[in-house]
PDB file of C-alpha atoms in Angstrom:
ATOM      1  CA  MET A   1      20.887  45.661  37.702  1.00 81.00           C
ATOM      2  CA  LEU A   2      24.304  44.170  36.847  1.00 83.00           C
ATOM      3  CA  ALA A   3      23.836  41.375  39.375  1.00 85.00           C
ATOM      4  CA  ALA A   4      20.417  40.564  37.874  1.00 88.00           C
ATOM      5  CA  LEU A   5      21.877  40.401  34.371  1.00 88.00           C
ATOM      6  CA  ALA A   6      24.632  38.112  35.665  1.00 87.00           C
ATOM      7  CA  VAL A   7      22.043  35.734  37.148  1.00 84.00           C
ATOM      8  CA  LEU A   8      19.989  35.793  33.959  1.00 88.00           C
ATOM      9  CA  THR A   9      23.062  34.958  31.910  1.00 91.00           C
ATOM     10  CA  ALA A  10      23.932  32.106  34.210  1.00 87.00           C
ATOM     11  CA  GLY A  11      20.319  30.893  33.944  1.00 91.00           C
ATOM     12  CA  LEU A  12      20.392  30.952  30.082  1.00 91.00           C
ATOM     13  CA  LEU A  13      23.652  28.959  30.177  1.00 90.00           C
ATOM     14  CA  ALA A  14      22.617  26.360  32.782  1.00 88.00           C
ATOM     15  CA  PHE A  15      19.026  25.992  31.739  1.00 89.00           C
ATOM     16  CA  HIS A  16      19.006  26.663  28.004  1.00 89.00           C
ATOM     17  CA  ARG A  17      17.163  23.329  27.421  1.00 88.00           C
ATOM     18  CA  VAL A  18      14.085  24.739  29.071  1.00 87.00           C
ATOM     19  CA  VAL A  19      13.851  27.764  26.710  1.00 90.00           C
ATOM     20  CA  PRO A  20      10.864  26.724  24.523  1.00 89.00           C
ATOM     21  CA  ASN A  21      11.133  25.869  20.821  1.00 84.00           C
ATOM     22  CA  SER A  22       7.400  26.341  20.209  1.00 78.00           C
ATOM     23  CA  VAL A  23       7.667  29.952  19.178  1.00 78.00           C
ATOM     24  CA  GLY A  24      10.295  30.809  16.524  1.00 80.00           C
ATOM     25  CA  ARG A  25      12.414  27.902  17.776  1.00 86.00           C
ATOM     26  CA  LEU A  26      14.013  30.333  20.250  1.00 87.00           C
ATOM     27  CA  GLY A  27      15.567  27.471  22.126  1.00 91.00           C
ATOM     28  CA  SER A  28      17.624  26.319  19.092  1.00 90.00           C
ATOM     29  CA  LEU A  29      18.494  29.854  18.201  1.00 88.00           C
ATOM     30  CA  LEU A  30      19.982  30.454  21.648  1.00 91.00           C
ATOM     31  CA  GLU A  31      21.834  27.220  21.593  1.00 92.00           C
ATOM     32  CA  ALA A  32      23.314  27.900  18.130  1.00 88.00           C
ATOM     33  CA  PHE A  33      25.245  30.861  19.573  1.00 90.00           C
ATOM     34  CA  LEU A  34      25.454  29.642  23.199  1.00 94.00           C
ATOM     35  CA  PRO A  35      29.305  29.934  23.524  1.00 94.00           C
ATOM     36  CA  TRP A  36      29.038  33.667  22.727  1.00 93.00           C
ATOM     37  CA  LEU A  37      27.288  34.318  26.007  1.00 93.00           C
ATOM     38  CA  GLY A  38      30.803  34.334  27.390  1.00 92.00           C
ATOM     39  CA  LEU A  39      31.131  37.833  25.807  1.00 93.00           C
ATOM     40  CA  VAL A  40      28.186  38.965  27.845  1.00 91.00           C
ATOM     41  CA  VAL A  41      29.982  37.869  30.942  1.00 89.00           C
ATOM     42  CA  VAL A  42      33.092  39.826  29.817  1.00 91.00           C
ATOM     43  CA  VAL A  43      31.041  42.966  29.279  1.00 91.00           C
ATOM     44  CA  LEU A  44      29.282  42.692  32.532  1.00 88.00           C
ATOM     45  CA  LEU A  45      32.684  42.095  34.324  1.00 86.00           C
ATOM     46  CA  GLY A  46      33.958  45.305  32.773  1.00 89.00           C
ATOM     47  CA  LEU A  47      30.824  47.248  33.907  1.00 87.00           C
ATOM     48  CA  ALA A  48      31.105  45.720  37.445  1.00 83.00           C
ATOM     49  CA  LEU A  49      34.768  46.822  37.770  1.00 86.00           C
ATOM     50  CA  LEU A  50      33.916  50.241  36.453  1.00 85.00           C
ATOM     51  CA  ARG A  51      31.101  50.722  38.954  1.00 83.00           C
ATOM     52  CA  ARG A  52      33.031  48.877  41.708  1.00 84.00           C
ATOM     53  CA  SER A  53      29.965  46.720  42.297  1.00 84.00           C
ATOM     54  CA  ALA A  54      30.908  43.946  44.752  1.00 87.00           C
ATOM     55  CA  ALA A  55      27.420  42.406  44.445  1.00 86.00           C
ATOM     56  CA  ALA A  56      27.795  42.205  40.683  1.00 84.00           C
ATOM     57  CA  LEU A  57      31.228  40.689  40.887  1.00 87.00           C
ATOM     58  CA  VAL A  58      30.011  37.994  43.235  1.00 88.00           C
ATOM     59  CA  ALA A  59      26.926  37.362  41.008  1.00 90.00           C
ATOM     60  CA  LEU A  60      29.202  36.994  37.932  1.00 90.00           C
ATOM     61  CA  LEU A  61      30.690  33.845  39.571  1.00 92.00           C
ATOM     62  CA  LEU A  62      27.522  32.035  38.475  1.00 94.00           C
ATOM     63  CA  PRO A  63      27.788  32.527  34.680  1.00 93.00           C
ATOM     64  CA  VAL A  64      31.489  32.101  34.837  1.00 92.00           C
ATOM     65  CA  ALA A  65      31.049  28.732  36.462  1.00 94.00           C
ATOM     66  CA  ALA A  66      28.260  27.766  34.016  1.00 94.00           C
ATOM     67  CA  TRP A  67      30.215  28.748  30.965  1.00 93.00           C
ATOM     68  CA  THR A  68      33.362  26.915  32.183  1.00 93.00           C
ATOM     69  CA  TYR A  69      31.362  23.752  32.873  1.00 92.00           C
ATOM     70  CA  LEU A  70      29.838  23.870  29.393  1.00 93.00           C
ATOM     71  CA  PHE A  71      32.807  24.980  27.259  1.00 93.00           C
ATOM     72  CA  GLY A  72      35.945  25.080  29.335  1.00 91.00           C
ATOM     73  CA  GLY A  73      37.036  21.663  28.220  1.00 87.00           C
ATOM     74  CA  LEU A  74      37.064  22.864  24.630  1.00 89.00           C
ATOM     75  CA  LEU A  75      39.878  25.223  25.545  1.00 88.00           C
ATOM     76  CA  LEU A  76      42.192  22.526  26.865  1.00 82.00           C
ATOM     77  CA  PRO A  77      45.312  21.750  24.773  1.00 77.00           C
ATOM     78  CA  GLY A  78      45.430  18.826  22.356  1.00 66.00           C
ATOM     79  CA  GLY A  79      45.715  15.291  23.732  1.00 58.00           C
ATOM     80  CA  ALA A  80      48.568  12.800  23.360  1.00 56.00           C
ATOM     81  CA  GLU A  81      50.566  12.082  20.196  1.00 61.00           C
ATOM     82  CA  PRO A  82      48.547  10.294  17.546  1.00 64.00           C
ATOM     83  CA  GLY A  83      48.174   6.615  18.150  1.00 67.00           C
ATOM     84  CA  ALA A  84      48.017   3.487  15.987  1.00 66.00           C
ATOM     85  CA  ARG A  85      44.280   3.502  15.941  1.00 81.00           C
ATOM     86  CA  ASP A  86      43.837   7.279  15.119  1.00 91.00           C
ATOM     87  CA  LEU A  87      42.064   8.450  12.023  1.00 95.00           C
ATOM     88  CA  LEU A  88      42.537  11.984  10.660  1.00 96.00           C
ATOM     89  CA  VAL A  89      39.451  13.284   8.853  1.00 98.00           C
ATOM     90  CA  VAL A  90      38.731  16.482   7.025  1.00 98.00           C
ATOM     91  CA  GLN A  91      35.163  17.886   6.453  1.00 98.00           C
ATOM     92  CA  HIS A  92      34.416  20.739   4.057  1.00 98.00           C
ATOM     93  CA  ASN A  93      31.374  22.262   2.452  1.00 98.00           C
ATOM     94  CA  VAL A  94      33.328  23.458  -0.648  1.00 98.00           C
ATOM     95  CA  SER A  95      30.479  25.685  -1.919  1.00 98.00           C
ATOM     96  CA  ASP A  96      28.833  25.311  -5.358  1.00 97.00           C
ATOM     97  CA  GLU A  97      30.175  28.775  -6.240  1.00 97.00           C
ATOM     98  CA  ASN A  98      33.809  27.935  -5.377  1.00 98.00           C
ATOM     99  CA  ALA A  99      35.970  29.537  -8.168  1.00 97.00           C
ATOM    100  CA  ASP A 100      39.083  27.448  -7.354  1.00 98.00           C
ATOM    101  CA  PRO A 101      38.171  23.774  -6.783  1.00 98.00           C
ATOM    102  CA  ALA A 102      41.687  22.604  -7.688  1.00 98.00           C
ATOM    103  CA  GLY A 103      43.271  24.876  -5.188  1.00 98.00           C
ATOM    104  CA  THR A 104      40.665  23.825  -2.500  1.00 98.00           C
ATOM    105  CA  ALA A 105      41.321  20.113  -3.134  1.00 98.00           C
ATOM    106  CA  ARG A 106      45.142  20.559  -2.889  1.00 98.00           C
ATOM    107  CA  ALA A 107      44.718  22.497   0.384  1.00 98.00           C
ATOM    108  CA  LEU A 108      42.637  19.725   1.819  1.00 98.00           C
ATOM    109  CA  ALA A 109      45.021  17.022   0.732  1.00 98.00           C
ATOM    110  CA  ASP A 110      48.026  18.965   2.112  1.00 97.00           C
ATOM    111  CA  ALA A 111      46.506  18.365   5.674  1.00 97.00           C
ATOM    112  CA  GLY A 112      47.301  14.620   5.106  1.00 97.00           C
ATOM    113  CA  PRO A 113      43.872  13.176   6.322  1.00 97.00           C
ATOM    114  CA  ASP A 114      42.872   9.625   5.828  1.00 97.00           C
ATOM    115  CA  VAL A 115      39.474  10.629   4.486  1.00 98.00           C
ATOM    116  CA  ILE A 116      37.995  13.792   3.092  1.00 98.00           C
ATOM    117  CA  ALA A 117      34.252  14.495   3.124  1.00 98.00           C
ATOM    118  CA  LEU A 118      32.905  17.167   0.740  1.00 98.00           C
ATOM    119  CA  GLU A 119      29.516  18.827   0.201  1.00 98.00           C
ATOM    120  CA  GLU A 120      27.936  21.013  -2.542  1.00 98.00           C
ATOM    121  CA  LEU A 121      29.755  19.051  -5.241  1.00 98.00           C
ATOM    122  CA  VAL A 122      28.453  20.196  -8.593  1.00 97.00           C
ATOM    123  CA  PRO A 123      29.656  19.730 -12.135  1.00 95.00           C
ATOM    124  CA  PRO A 124      32.175  20.573 -13.612  1.00 95.00           C
ATOM    125  CA  ALA A 125      33.861  21.183 -10.249  1.00 97.00           C
ATOM    126  CA  LEU A 126      33.263  17.606  -9.280  1.00 98.00           C
ATOM    127  CA  THR A 127      35.605  16.421 -12.114  1.00 98.00           C
ATOM    128  CA  VAL A 128      38.230  18.835 -10.868  1.00 98.00           C
ATOM    129  CA  TYR A 129      38.036  17.412  -7.359  1.00 98.00           C
ATOM    130  CA  GLU A 130      38.201  13.840  -8.565  1.00 98.00           C
ATOM    131  CA  THR A 131      41.296  14.610 -10.846  1.00 98.00           C
ATOM    132  CA  THR A 132      43.084  16.541  -8.193  1.00 98.00           C
ATOM    133  CA  LEU A 133      42.541  14.232  -5.265  1.00 98.00           C
ATOM    134  CA  ALA A 134      43.008  10.944  -7.145  1.00 98.00           C
ATOM    135  CA  PRO A 135      46.853  10.552  -6.723  1.00 97.00           C
ATOM    136  CA  ASP A 136      46.642  10.561  -2.926  1.00 97.00           C
ATOM    137  CA  TYR A 137      43.073   9.417  -2.528  1.00 98.00           C
ATOM    138  CA  PRO A 138      42.414   6.596  -4.996  1.00 98.00           C
ATOM    139  CA  TYR A 139      39.028   5.528  -3.501  1.00 98.00           C
ATOM    140  CA  ARG A 140      36.039   7.751  -3.683  1.00 98.00           C
ATOM    141  CA  ALA A 141      32.228   7.590  -3.182  1.00 98.00           C
ATOM    142  CA  VAL A 142      30.012  10.299  -4.545  1.00 98.00           C
ATOM    143  CA  ARG A 143      26.222  10.403  -4.364  1.00 98.00           C
ATOM    144  CA  GLY A 144      24.298  13.451  -5.362  1.00 98.00           C
ATOM    145  CA  THR A 145      26.123  16.538  -4.091  1.00 98.00           C
ATOM    146  CA  VAL A 146      28.155  14.784  -1.320  1.00 98.00           C
ATOM    147  CA  GLY A 147      31.280  12.679  -1.526  1.00 98.00           C
ATOM    148  CA  LEU A 148      34.039  10.916   0.413  1.00 98.00           C
ATOM    149  CA  TRP A 149      37.674  10.526  -0.760  1.00 98.00           C
ATOM    150  CA  SER A 150      39.731   7.864   1.136  1.00 98.00           C
ATOM    151  CA  LYS A 151      43.239   6.429   1.276  1.00 98.00           C
ATOM    152  CA  HIS A 152      41.654   3.121   2.288  1.00 98.00           C
ATOM    153  CA  PRO A 153      39.243   0.957   0.119  1.00 98.00           C
ATOM    154  CA  LEU A 154      35.558   1.654   0.176  1.00 98.00           C
ATOM    155  CA  THR A 155      32.681  -0.793  -0.211  1.00 98.00           C
ATOM    156  CA  GLY A 156      28.848  -0.858   0.216  1.00 97.00           C
ATOM    157  CA  THR A 157      28.390   2.762  -0.937  1.00 98.00           C
ATOM    158  CA  ARG A 158      24.730   3.806  -1.089  1.00 98.00           C
ATOM    159  CA  PRO A 159      22.685   7.002  -1.098  1.00 98.00           C
ATOM    160  CA  LEU A 160      21.147   8.025   2.233  1.00 97.00           C
ATOM    161  CA  ASP A 161      17.567   9.095   2.252  1.00 96.00           C
ATOM    162  CA  ILE A 162      17.488  12.244   4.464  1.00 98.00           C
ATOM    163  CA  LYS A 163      15.261  14.320   2.245  1.00 97.00           C
ATOM    164  CA  PRO A 164      12.450  16.153   4.126  1.00 96.00           C
ATOM    165  CA  ARG A 165       8.889  15.552   2.834  1.00 94.00           C
ATOM    166  CA  GLY A 166       8.361  19.232   1.944  1.00 92.00           C
ATOM    167  CA  ILE A 167      11.220  19.308  -0.678  1.00 93.00           C
ATOM    168  CA  THR A 168       9.759  18.177  -4.020  1.00 90.00           C
ATOM    169  CA  GLU A 169      12.761  18.821  -6.384  1.00 91.00           C
ATOM    170  CA  ASP A 170      15.638  16.457  -6.836  1.00 92.00           C
ATOM    171  CA  TRP A 171      17.656  16.458  -3.666  1.00 94.00           C
ATOM    172  CA  SER A 172      20.389  13.961  -2.720  1.00 97.00           C
ATOM    173  CA  ARG A 173      22.638  15.012   0.039  1.00 98.00           C
ATOM    174  CA  GLY A 174      23.656  11.939   1.946  1.00 98.00           C
ATOM    175  CA  LEU A 175      25.686   8.796   1.512  1.00 98.00           C
ATOM    176  CA  ARG A 176      26.889   5.764   3.577  1.00 98.00           C
ATOM    177  CA  THR A 177      29.969   3.722   2.860  1.00 98.00           C
ATOM    178  CA  VAL A 178      32.382   1.391   4.610  1.00 98.00           C
ATOM    179  CA  VAL A 179      36.018   2.382   4.942  1.00 98.00           C
ATOM    180  CA  HIS A 180      38.370  -0.609   5.212  1.00 97.00           C
ATOM    181  CA  THR A 181      41.167   0.668   7.463  1.00 95.00           C
ATOM    182  CA  PRO A 182      44.190  -1.242   8.781  1.00 91.00           C
ATOM    183  CA  TYR A 183      42.372  -1.445  12.045  1.00 88.00           C
ATOM    184  CA  GLY A 184      38.909  -2.572  10.939  1.00 93.00           C
ATOM    185  CA  GLU A 185      35.829  -1.537   9.096  1.00 96.00           C
ATOM    186  CA  ILE A 186      34.297   1.906   9.742  1.00 98.00           C
ATOM    187  CA  ALA A 187      30.829   2.920   8.501  1.00 98.00           C
ATOM    188  CA  ALA A 188      31.203   6.495   7.154  1.00 98.00           C
ATOM    189  CA  TYR A 189      28.281   8.789   6.716  1.00 98.00           C
ATOM    190  CA  VAL A 190      28.498  12.014   4.802  1.00 98.00           C
ATOM    191  CA  ALA A 191      25.413  14.417   5.097  1.00 98.00           C
ATOM    192  CA  HIS A 192      24.476  17.896   4.213  1.00 98.00           C
ATOM    193  CA  LEU A 193      21.327  18.906   6.191  1.00 98.00           C
ATOM    194  CA  PRO A 194      18.903  21.579   4.894  1.00 96.00           C
ATOM    195  CA  SER A 195      19.855  25.187   5.627  1.00 93.00           C
ATOM    196  CA  ILE A 196      18.154  27.197   8.420  1.00 86.00           C
ATOM    197  CA  ARG A 197      17.137  30.804   8.205  1.00 80.00           C
ATOM    198  CA  VAL A 198      17.035  33.498  10.875  1.00 75.00           C
ATOM    199  CA  GLY A 199      14.400  36.080  10.470  1.00 69.00           C
ATOM    200  CA  ALA A 200      11.981  38.282  12.321  1.00 62.00           C
ATOM    201  CA  SER A 201       9.871  35.334  13.299  1.00 61.00           C
ATOM    202  CA  GLY A 202      12.854  33.430  14.737  1.00 68.00           C
ATOM    203  CA  LEU A 203      14.674  30.371  13.428  1.00 76.00           C
ATOM    204  CA  ALA A 204      13.229  28.393  10.506  1.00 82.00           C
ATOM    205  CA  SER A 205      14.715  24.889  10.929  1.00 89.00           C
ATOM    206  CA  SER A 206      11.844  22.397  10.431  1.00 91.00           C
ATOM    207  CA  TRP A 207      13.383  20.837   7.372  1.00 94.00           C
ATOM    208  CA  ARG A 208      16.770  20.626   9.082  1.00 96.00           C
ATOM    209  CA  ASP A 209      15.212  19.000  12.164  1.00 95.00           C
ATOM    210  CA  GLU A 210      13.327  16.471  10.022  1.00 97.00           C
ATOM    211  CA  SER A 211      16.445  15.564   8.003  1.00 98.00           C
ATOM    212  CA  ALA A 212      18.419  15.188  11.318  1.00 98.00           C
ATOM    213  CA  GLY A 213      15.783  12.734  12.529  1.00 98.00           C
ATOM    214  CA  LEU A 214      15.991  10.692   9.398  1.00 98.00           C
ATOM    215  CA  LEU A 215      19.772  10.654   9.638  1.00 98.00           C
ATOM    216  CA  GLY A 216      19.559   9.655  13.373  1.00 98.00           C
ATOM    217  CA  LYS A 217      17.328   6.638  12.400  1.00 98.00           C
ATOM    218  CA  ALA A 218      19.895   5.554   9.767  1.00 98.00           C
ATOM    219  CA  LEU A 219      22.744   5.701  12.309  1.00 98.00           C
ATOM    220  CA  ALA A 220      20.728   3.813  14.933  1.00 98.00           C
ATOM    221  CA  ALA A 221      20.125   0.995  12.456  1.00 98.00           C
ATOM    222  CA  GLU A 222      23.781   0.786  11.363  1.00 98.00           C
ATOM    223  CA  LYS A 223      25.194  -2.675  12.002  1.00 97.00           C
ATOM    224  CA  VAL A 224      28.980  -1.746  11.723  1.00 97.00           C
ATOM    225  CA  GLU A 225      30.119  -0.987  15.261  1.00 97.00           C
ATOM    226  CA  ALA A 226      32.468   1.886  14.441  1.00 97.00           C
ATOM    227  CA  VAL A 227      30.854   4.841  12.785  1.00 98.00           C
ATOM    228  CA  ILE A 228      31.968   8.345  11.795  1.00 98.00           C
ATOM    229  CA  LEU A 229      29.636  11.153  10.690  1.00 98.00           C
ATOM    230  CA  LEU A 230      31.015  14.010   8.701  1.00 98.00           C
ATOM    231  CA  GLY A 231      28.945  16.828   7.188  1.00 98.00           C
ATOM    232  CA  ASP A 232      27.595  20.325   7.002  1.00 98.00           C
ATOM    233  CA  LEU A 233      24.737  19.794   9.568  1.00 98.00           C
ATOM    234  CA  ASN A 234      23.725  23.398   9.586  1.00 96.00           C
ATOM    235  CA  SER A 235      23.803  23.602  13.329  1.00 93.00           C
ATOM    236  CA  THR A 236      26.018  23.410  16.357  1.00 96.00           C
ATOM    237  CA  VAL A 237      26.281  20.409  18.653  1.00 96.00           C
ATOM    238  CA  ASP A 238      24.512  22.356  21.381  1.00 96.00           C
ATOM    239  CA  ASP A 239      21.329  22.833  19.256  1.00 95.00           C
ATOM    240  CA  ARG A 240      18.529  20.481  20.328  1.00 95.00           C
ATOM    241  CA  GLY A 241      17.725  20.101  16.652  1.00 95.00           C
ATOM    242  CA  LEU A 242      20.722  17.756  16.379  1.00 97.00           C
ATOM    243  CA  ALA A 243      19.652  15.666  19.404  1.00 97.00           C
ATOM    244  CA  PRO A 244      18.878  12.637  17.157  1.00 98.00           C
ATOM    245  CA  LEU A 245      22.648  12.587  16.311  1.00 98.00           C
ATOM    246  CA  THR A 246      24.298  13.912  19.420  1.00 98.00           C
ATOM    247  CA  SER A 247      22.319  11.457  21.634  1.00 97.00           C
ATOM    248  CA  GLN A 248      24.098   8.501  20.003  1.00 97.00           C
ATOM    249  CA  MET A 249      27.388   9.928  18.700  1.00 98.00           C
ATOM    250  CA  ASN A 250      30.423  11.396  20.413  1.00 97.00           C
ATOM    251  CA  VAL A 251      31.372  15.012  19.544  1.00 97.00           C
ATOM    252  CA  ALA A 252      34.625  16.888  19.678  1.00 94.00           C
ATOM    253  CA  GLU A 253      36.158  17.114  23.244  1.00 88.00           C
ATOM    254  CA  ARG A 254      38.553  20.035  22.391  1.00 92.00           C
ATOM    255  CA  GLY A 255      38.391  22.973  20.007  1.00 94.00           C
ATOM    256  CA  PHE A 256      35.681  25.355  19.006  1.00 95.00           C
ATOM    257  CA  ALA A 257      36.615  25.371  15.317  1.00 96.00           C
ATOM    258  CA  PHE A 258      33.974  27.928  14.239  1.00 97.00           C
ATOM    259  CA  SER A 259      33.633  27.212  10.505  1.00 98.00           C
ATOM    260  CA  PHE A 260      30.902  29.628   9.228  1.00 97.00           C
ATOM    261  CA  PRO A 261      30.823  32.141   7.713  1.00 97.00           C
ATOM    262  CA  ALA A 262      34.483  31.944   6.498  1.00 97.00           C
ATOM    263  CA  ALA A 263      34.811  35.673   6.502  1.00 96.00           C
ATOM    264  CA  PHE A 264      33.884  35.981  10.186  1.00 96.00           C
ATOM    265  CA  PRO A 265      33.221  32.579  11.755  1.00 97.00           C
ATOM    266  CA  LEU A 266      30.534  32.601  14.368  1.00 96.00           C
ATOM    267  CA  ALA A 267      29.590  28.898  14.733  1.00 96.00           C
ATOM    268  CA  ARG A 268      30.728  25.452  13.949  1.00 97.00           C
ATOM    269  CA  ILE A 269      28.099  23.970  11.567  1.00 97.00           C
ATOM    270  CA  ASP A 270      30.572  21.588  10.013  1.00 98.00           C
ATOM    271  CA  GLN A 271      30.674  18.537  12.237  1.00 98.00           C
ATOM    272  CA  VAL A 272      32.672  15.370  12.883  1.00 98.00           C
ATOM    273  CA  MET A 273      31.086  12.786  15.162  1.00 98.00           C
ATOM    274  CA  ALA A 274      31.977   9.226  16.035  1.00 98.00           C
ATOM    275  CA  ARG A 275      30.553   5.987  17.525  1.00 98.00           C
ATOM    276  CA  SER A 276      32.861   3.491  19.124  1.00 96.00           C
ATOM    277  CA  GLY A 277      35.533   6.225  18.913  1.00 95.00           C
ATOM    278  CA  THR A 278      36.491   9.556  20.522  1.00 95.00           C
ATOM    279  CA  VAL A 279      36.813  12.883  18.581  1.00 96.00           C
ATOM    280  CA  GLY A 280      39.760  14.129  20.554  1.00 89.00           C
ATOM    281  CA  ASP A 281      40.139  17.569  19.000  1.00 90.00           C
ATOM    282  CA  ILE A 282      38.808  19.572  16.083  1.00 96.00           C
ATOM    283  CA  ARG A 283      40.373  22.556  14.394  1.00 96.00           C
ATOM    284  CA  THR A 284      39.790  24.759  11.304  1.00 98.00           C
ATOM    285  CA  LEU A 285      42.066  24.770   8.281  1.00 98.00           C
ATOM    286  CA  PRO A 286      42.939  27.864   6.273  1.00 97.00           C
ATOM    287  CA  ALA A 287      40.166  29.437   4.107  1.00 98.00           C
ATOM    288  CA  THR A 288      39.607  28.157   0.625  1.00 98.00           C
ATOM    289  CA  GLY A 289      37.252  29.390  -2.125  1.00 97.00           C
ATOM    290  CA  SER A 290      34.227  28.442  -0.039  1.00 98.00           C
ATOM    291  CA  ASP A 291      32.074  30.422   2.372  1.00 98.00           C
ATOM    292  CA  HIS A 292      32.801  27.670   4.960  1.00 98.00           C
ATOM    293  CA  LEU A 293      36.229  26.923   6.628  1.00 98.00           C
ATOM    294  CA  PRO A 294      37.399  23.267   6.392  1.00 98.00           C
ATOM    295  CA  VAL A 295      37.583  21.400   9.743  1.00 98.00           C
ATOM    296  CA  ALA A 296      40.043  18.668  10.594  1.00 98.00           C
ATOM    297  CA  ALA A 297      39.547  16.251  13.544  1.00 97.00           C
ATOM    298  CA  ARG A 298      41.456  13.257  14.915  1.00 96.00           C
ATOM    299  CA  ILE A 299      39.301  10.271  15.767  1.00 96.00           C
ATOM    300  CA  THR A 300      40.627   7.618  18.155  1.00 94.00           C
ATOM    301  CA  LEU A 301      38.825   4.234  17.607  1.00 92.00           C
ATOM    302  CA  ASP A 302      37.870   2.158  20.597  1.00 86.00           C
TER     303      ASP A 302
END
């Protein structure tokens, strides 16, 4: 029995893409929590040792190998010292119910990033973020409920149409701007994709998937070579729902950085991706007044 469960776990890890999404989007649901299958392996290992089952121990080599192949690289230590073409970025869904926007802004600025991307910006908290960040981040771009603060000049800011057809109310959760860094222009995209819901019928993610498709088309049409994408994408990079983005953007090479929920982080749904650049590592920052943890990443431009 233990050996069979070990083989099943290995199969889910190695062939998660073949789990169908037609019913309850079970494939995406599995992929959202895929790293946690490592805990299943640990439990099975304990049971195998308790029962002294040689067959189960041998079978466990399969899921261990599969998990290590998929996620082992994320556990490696950070890379080399920051280089001349490195960009430090911070991404944070600050929550529209955040009771301490000033403290949140100061905490993000203390990390010393080049740019800060924020989602769920609502008045009057937006004014607080603008005032608090202005001394260190004189350049800003805000469209709808998303914004970008930068140490470098910004131009060409425009809203990004990633609104699913089924949403009829006012909804503006994406922007595109160009950051003029000392080492060239970078097109920066900030996005907040629709939320997903997990219920008895499975994963409800059709709006999220549609919005990801629209964002993917915008990225594919971008003429600036270097691109960074920062946002609350309401999914992990393993979820096939983000394939329109992960198929053309590089994701973090090191670090799990589980960012949600802040009280007990289970998944990283706050993402940093890059084109013509490498996201060397990603990490969480201390909790703020949000239900998300901030994430910081270092991007090395090609």
